[in-house]
Coordinates of C-alpha atoms in Angstrom, one line a residue:
X329 CA 15.0 2.9 -6.5
X330 CA 12.3 1.6 -4.2
X331 CA 12.3 1.9 -0.5
X332 CA 11.9 -1.9 -0.5
X333 CA 14.7 -2.1 -2.7
X334 CA 17.2 0.3 -1.2
X335 CA 16.3 -1.4 1.9
X336 CA 17.6 -4.5 0.7
X337 CA 20.6 -3.3 -1.0
X338 CA 21.8 -1.9 2.2
X339 CA 21.2 -5.1 4.0
X340 CA 23.5 -6.8 1.0
X341 CA 26.0 -4.5 1.7
X342 CA 26.5 -5.0 5.5
X343 CA 26.4 -8.9 4.7
X344 CA 29.2 -7.9 2.3
X345 CA 31.3 -6.3 4.5
X346 CA 31.4 -9.5 6.5
X347 CA 31.3 -12.3 3.8
X348 CA 33.5 -10.8 0.9
X349 CA 37.1 -10.5 1.8
X350 CA 38.5 -11.1 -1.5
X351 CA 37.2 -11.5 -5.3
X352 CA 38.3 -15.1 -7.0
X353 CA 37.1 -17.4 -10.0
X354 CA 33.5 -17.3 -11.0
X355 CA 31.2 -20.2 -10.3
X356 CA 28.3 -20.9 -12.1
X357 CA 25.1 -22.2 -10.7
X358 CA 24.0 -25.9 -11.3
X359 CA 20.3 -26.0 -13.5
X360 CA 17.5 -26.1 -10.9
X361 CA 16.5 -29.5 -9.8
X362 CA 12.9 -30.7 -11.3
X363 CA 11.6 -31.9 -8.3
X364 CA 11.7 -31.0 -4.5
X365 CA 14.6 -32.3 -3.0
X366 CA 14.5 -34.5 -0.1
X367 CA 14.8 -33.3 3.5
X368 CA 18.1 -35.5 3.9
X369 CA 19.5 -33.5 1.0
X370 CA 18.5 -30.2 2.1
X371 CA 20.1 -30.6 5.5
X372 CA 23.4 -32.0 3.9
X373 CA 23.3 -28.5 1.9
X374 CA 22.6 -26.5 5.2
X375 CA 25.5 -28.3 6.9
X376 CA 28.1 -27.6 4.0
X377 CA 27.5 -23.9 4.2
X378 CA 30.4 -24.6 6.6
X379 CA 32.2 -26.8 4.8
X380 CA 36.2 -25.9 4.5
X381 CA 36.0 -26.2 1.1
X382 CA 34.8 -22.8 -0.7
X383 CA 33.1 -24.8 -3.9
X384 CA 31.3 -26.8 -1.7
X385 CA 30.0 -23.6 0.7
X386 CA 29.2 -22.1 -2.7
X387 CA 27.5 -24.7 -4.4
X388 CA 25.6 -25.6 -1.2
X389 CA 23.9 -22.0 -1.2
X390 CA 23.0 -22.2 -4.9
X391 CA 21.6 -25.6 -4.4
X392 CA 19.7 -24.0 -1.4
X393 CA 18.8 -20.6 -3.3
X394 CA 16.9 -22.9 -5.8
X395 CA 15.3 -25.5 -3.6
X396 CA 12.9 -22.4 -2.3
X397 CA 10.2 -22.9 0.1
X398 CA 11.3 -26.4 1.1
X399 CA 14.8 -25.4 2.1
X400 CA 13.2 -22.1 4.3
X401 CA 13.2 -24.3 8.0
X402 CA 16.7 -25.3 7.5
X403 CA 17.8 -22.0 5.9
X404 CA 16.4 -20.0 8.7
X405 CA 17.8 -22.0 11.4
X406 CA 21.6 -22.0 10.0
X407 CA 21.0 -18.1 9.9
X408 CA 19.9 -17.8 13.7
X409 CA 22.4 -20.4 15.2
X410 CA 25.1 -21.2 12.5
X411 CA 28.6 -20.2 12.5
X412 CA 29.7 -16.2 11.1
X413 CA 30.2 -17.7 7.6
X414 CA 27.4 -20.0 7.7
X415 CA 24.7 -17.7 8.6
X416 CA 26.1 -14.9 6.7
X417 CA 25.5 -17.2 3.6
X418 CA 21.8 -18.3 4.9
X419 CA 21.0 -14.5 5.4
X420 CA 22.1 -14.2 1.6
X421 CA 19.9 -17.2 0.6
X422 CA 16.8 -15.5 2.8
X423 CA 17.6 -12.3 1.0
X424 CA 17.5 -13.8 -2.7
X425 CA 14.2 -15.2 -1.6
X426 CA 12.6 -11.6 -0.9
X427 CA 13.0 -11.1 -4.8
X428 CA 11.4 -14.4 -5.6
X429 CA 7.9 -14.3 -7.9
X430 CA 6.1 -16.6 -5.2
X431 CA 4.5 -14.1 -3.1
X432 CA 4.4 -16.6 -0.1
X433 CA 8.2 -17.4 -0.3
X434 CA 9.1 -13.3 -0.5
X435 CA 7.0 -12.8 2.7
X436 CA 8.3 -15.8 4.9
X437 CA 11.7 -15.0 4.0
X438 CA 11.2 -11.5 5.6
X439 CA 9.7 -12.8 8.6
X440 CA 12.8 -15.0 9.0
X441 CA 15.0 -12.3 8.7
X442 CA 13.0 -9.9 11.4
X443 CA 13.2 -12.3 14.0
X444 CA 17.1 -13.1 14.1
X445 CA 18.2 -12.0 17.4
X446 CA 21.6 -12.6 16.4
X447 CA 21.4 -10.3 13.6
X448 CA 19.4 -6.9 14.6
X449 CA 20.7 -4.7 12.0
X450 CA 19.4 -6.8 9.4
X451 CA 16.3 -7.6 11.7
X452 CA 15.3 -4.1 12.1
X453 CA 15.4 -3.5 8.3
X454 CA 13.3 -6.4 7.4
X455 CA 10.8 -5.7 9.8
X456 CA 10.5 -2.6 7.9
X457 CA 10.6 -4.1 4.9
X458 CA 8.0 -6.6 6.0
X459 CA 5.5 -4.1 7.1
X460 CA 5.7 -2.7 3.5
X461 CA 5.1 -5.7 2.0
X462 CA 2.3 -6.8 4.3
X463 CA 0.6 -3.3 3.7
X464 CA 0.8 -3.9 0.1
X465 CA -0.6 -7.3 0.3
X466 CA -3.6 -5.7 2.2
X467 CA -4.1 -3.1 -0.2
X468 CA -4.3 -5.9 -2.9
X469 CA -7.0 -7.7 -0.9
X470 CA -8.9 -4.6 -0.7
X471 CA -8.8 -3.6 -4.4
X472 CA -9.8 -7.4 -5.1
X473 CA -12.6 -6.8 -2.9
X474 CA -13.8 -3.5 -4.8
X475 CA -12.0 -0.9 -2.9
X476 CA -9.7 2.0 -4.6
X477 CA -6.4 3.1 -3.1
X478 CA -4.8 6.5 -3.8
X479 CA -1.7 7.8 -2.8
X480 CA -1.7 11.5 -1.6
X481 CA 1.6 11.3 -0.3
X482 CA 4.1 8.8 1.5
X483 CA 2.2 8.5 4.6
X484 CA -1.0 9.8 3.6
X485 CA -3.1 7.1 1.8
X486 CA -6.8 7.5 0.9
X487 CA -9.0 4.0 1.3
X488 CA -12.2 4.3 -0.7
X489 CA -15.5 2.0 -0.4
X490 CA -17.7 2.6 -2.9
X491 CA -21.0 0.9 -4.0
X492 CA -18.8 -1.8 -5.4
X493 CA -17.2 -3.0 -2.1
X494 CA -18.3 -6.5 -1.7
X495 CA -15.8 -7.4 1.5
X496 CA -18.5 -7.1 3.8
X497 CA -17.3 -6.4 7.4
X498 CA -15.1 -9.0 7.4
X499 CA -13.0 -7.7 4.6
X500 CA -12.2 -4.4 6.8
X501 CA -9.8 -6.2 8.9
X502 CA -7.2 -5.4 5.9
X503 CA -7.1 -1.9 7.1
X504 CA -5.1 -2.5 10.2
X505 CA -2.4 -3.8 7.9
X506 CA -2.1 -0.5 6.3
X507 CA -0.6 1.9 8.7
X508 CA -0.8 5.3 6.2
X509 CA -4.3 4.6 5.6
X510 CA -5.0 8.1 7.1
X511 CA -8.0 8.9 4.9
X512 CA -10.9 6.2 4.7
X513 CA -14.0 7.1 2.5
X514 CA -17.4 5.5 2.3
X515 CA -18.7 6.8 -0.7
X516 CA -22.5 4.9 -1.2
X517 CA -20.9 1.9 0.5
X518 CA -23.3 -0.8 1.3
X519 CA -21.9 -0.3 5.0
X520 CA -23.9 0.5 8.1
X521 CA -22.8 1.6 11.5
X522 CA -20.4 -1.2 12.4
X523 CA -18.2 -0.1 10.1
X524 CA -17.0 3.0 12.5
X525 CA -16.1 0.8 15.0
X526 CA -13.5 -0.9 12.7
X527 CA -12.4 2.5 11.7
X528 CA -12.0 3.7 15.1
X529 CA -9.3 1.1 16.1
X530 CA -7.2 2.3 13.3
X531 CA -4.7 4.9 15.0
X532 CA -3.0 6.1 12.0
X533 CA -6.8 7.8 10.7
X534 CA -6.9 11.6 10.2
X535 CA -10.1 12.0 8.1
X536 CA -13.1 9.9 7.6
X537 CA -15.7 10.5 4.5
X538 CA -19.0 9.5 5.0
X539 CA -21.2 10.2 1.7
X540 CA -24.6 8.6 1.0
X541 CA -24.5 5.8 3.3
X542 CA -26.9 4.2 6.0
X543 CA -24.7 5.0 8.9
X544 CA -26.9 6.6 11.5
X545 CA -26.3 10.0 13.1
X546 CA -26.2 8.2 16.4
X547 CA -23.4 6.2 15.5
X548 CA -21.5 9.3 13.8
X549 CA -21.7 11.4 17.0
X550 CA -20.3 8.5 19.2
X551 CA -17.4 7.8 16.7
X552 CA -16.7 11.5 16.9
X553 CA -16.3 11.0 20.8
X554 CA -14.3 8.2 20.3
X555 CA -12.2 9.5 17.9
X556 CA -12.4 13.3 18.5
X557 CA -8.9 13.9 16.6
X558 CA -10.2 12.6 13.4
X559 CA -11.9 15.2 10.9
X560 CA -15.4 13.8 10.2
X561 CA -16.6 15.1 6.6
X562 CA -20.7 13.9 6.2
X563 CA -22.9 14.5 3.3
X564 CA -25.9 13.0 1.9
X565 CA -24.6 12.0 -1.3
X566 CA -24.9 14.4 -3.9
X567 CA -21.9 14.5 -6.2
X568 CA -20.9 17.7 -8.4
X569 CA -17.6 16.3 -9.8
X570 CA -15.4 19.7 -9.5
X571 CA -12.1 20.3 -7.4
X572 CA -10.4 23.7 -7.0
X573 CA -7.2 24.4 -5.2
X574 CA -7.6 28.5 -5.6
X575 CA -8.8 30.4 -2.4
X576 CA -11.4 32.3 -4.5
X577 CA -13.3 29.1 -5.6
X578 CA -12.5 29.1 -9.3
X579 CA -12.4 25.5 -10.6
X580 CA -9.4 23.8 -11.6
X581 CA -10.7 20.0 -11.9
X582 CA -13.9 18.9 -13.7
X583 CA -14.4 15.1 -13.6
X584 CA -15.1 13.3 -16.7
X585 CA -18.5 12.4 -17.2
X586 CA -19.7 14.1 -13.9
X587 CA -22.9 16.7 -13.1
X588 CA -20.4 19.3 -13.4
X589 CA -19.3 18.2 -16.9
X590 CA -22.8 17.3 -18.3
X591 CA -23.7 21.1 -17.5
X592 CA -21.3 22.7 -19.4
X593 CA -19.1 23.6 -16.0
X594 CA -15.3 24.3 -17.4
X595 CA -12.1 25.0 -16.0
X596 CA -11.3 28.6 -14.5
X597 CA -15.0 29.2 -13.7
X598 CA -16.0 30.2 -10.3
X599 CA -19.5 29.5 -8.9
X600 CA -20.9 32.7 -7.4
X601 CA -24.6 31.5 -6.9
X602 CA -26.2 28.4 -5.4
X603 CA -30.3 28.5 -6.1
X604 CA -29.7 32.2 -5.8
X605 CA -27.5 32.1 -2.6
X606 CA -24.5 34.0 -2.8
X607 CA -21.2 31.8 -2.9
X608 CA -17.9 33.0 -1.1
X609 CA -15.8 30.2 -1.6
X610 CA -15.1 26.6 -2.2
X611 CA -15.7 25.7 1.2
X612 CA -19.2 27.4 1.4
X613 CA -20.0 25.9 -2.1
X614 CA -19.3 22.3 -0.5
X615 CA -21.3 22.8 2.4
X616 CA -24.8 23.6 0.4
X617 CA -23.8 20.4 -1.7
X618 CA -23.4 18.5 1.1
X619 CA -27.1 18.9 2.1
X620 CA -28.4 17.4 -1.4
X621 CA -28.9 14.2 -2.3
X622 CA -28.3 12.2 -5.6
X623 CA -30.7 13.2 -8.2
X624 CA -31.4 17.1 -6.8
X625 CA -31.3 19.8 -9.5
X626 CA -30.2 23.1 -8.6
X627 CA -29.4 26.5 -10.5
X628 CA -25.7 27.4 -10.2
X629 CA -24.7 30.8 -11.5
X630 CA -21.0 31.1 -12.9
X631 CA -18.4 33.9 -13.5
X632 CA -16.7 33.0 -16.5
X633 CA -14.4 35.2 -18.4
X634 CA -15.6 38.1 -16.0
X635 CA -19.4 37.3 -17.7
X636 CA -22.0 35.4 -15.3
X637 CA -23.9 32.6 -16.8
X638 CA -26.5 30.3 -15.1
X639 CA -26.5 26.3 -15.9
X640 CA -28.8 24.0 -14.0
X641 CA -26.9 20.9 -12.8
X642 CA -28.6 17.3 -11.5
X643 CA -26.3 16.1 -9.0
X644 CA -24.7 12.1 -9.5
X645 CA -23.9 10.2 -6.9
X646 CA -20.6 9.8 -4.9
X647 CA -20.2 6.4 -5.0
X648 CA -21.5 5.7 -8.7
X649 CA -20.0 8.8 -10.3
X650 CA -16.3 9.2 -8.6
X651 CA -14.6 7.9 -11.8
X652 CA -11.1 8.6 -9.9
X653 CA -9.0 5.4 -11.0
X654 CA -7.6 3.1 -8.1
X655 CA -3.8 3.3 -7.9
X656 CA -2.3 1.3 -5.1
X657 CA -0.4 3.6 -3.1
X658 CA 2.1 1.4 -2.3
X659 CA 2.7 0.1 -5.5
X660 CA 6.3 2.6 -5.4
X661 CA 7.5 0.0 -2.6
X662 CA 7.1 -3.4 -4.4
X663 CA 10.0 -5.0 -4.7
X664 CA 11.7 -4.7 -8.1
X665 CA 13.8 -7.4 -8.2
X666 CA 17.0 -5.6 -9.2
X667 CA 20.2 -7.7 -10.0
X668 CA 22.8 -6.4 -7.0
X669 CA 24.7 -9.3 -6.5
X670 CA 28.4 -9.2 -7.7
X671 CA 29.2 -11.9 -10.2
X672 CA 32.4 -13.2 -8.1
X673 CA 32.5 -13.8 -4.3
X674 CA 35.0 -15.8 -2.8
X675 CA 35.2 -16.5 0.9
X676 CA 38.7 -16.5 2.7
X677 CA 38.8 -18.0 6.3
X678 CA 41.0 -16.4 8.9

């Protein structure tokens, strides 16, 4: 179960403890209205959430759920200041709306839940879920503007801005709503010095990659002083397309259609020389590549099955050659709309 679904499940269990004292006959919902109900009708249903008759209370709750966005203000007011029963029913309605197909309704319902001072536990849970929903919306906005999002772990989200980025500097505002965006990659992005001011304002950033951009050395040095704890990796922009999880530098990944694949480099190869200079490990290989630009050609010596061989490699461009797909890092937290409401609930007053 996703974190949002799990959090909402906890909210419902908490409400059931208050609301459901016994189980009785099943009540069927009426079909949804074809037109938005009038304000007076919504106010009447809101008042009926505290009616003495169970069937009236239950039907009013169902009608308000079906009304959706037009009933938001009235339902939120009952949730905030109604009786124990009516406010609990109103919160149930808000919870139901957090599963709506309409993004605006889901988001506003969570916002209303998050500011309930009379229900601190529900409010606290809603705030956490709201932050995740906002983060997902921000990521979706970045991807729509040409960015890529990749999950490395729950708290380590990489956002890649490449040559396809069309959001300019205005679109960078969405980064602030992704608290776990700890890794920002500028791969041949059409951005210059001002982008670093946006990144410096993000408290969660731990690593910044600057590959093949027009950002000046002076701006990079200024950024390093502003954010001394951030790892800054600067490269001219040459892209080989290999990865290694091996201390000795054996290749464990070759990207499709990369310079490495085109040169015939294979999994298990170990690069021992770079243009005649010895290469001790993968870090040293990376340090040598970072000094080259796209289009440069070098000679690599490989060790394959203990046999040396030489290959010529023409470097690609980080922004244009990286074929890593965009995987929304927060998609595991999307609302899954689980049906966890019990089919029969009766409220007995005491």
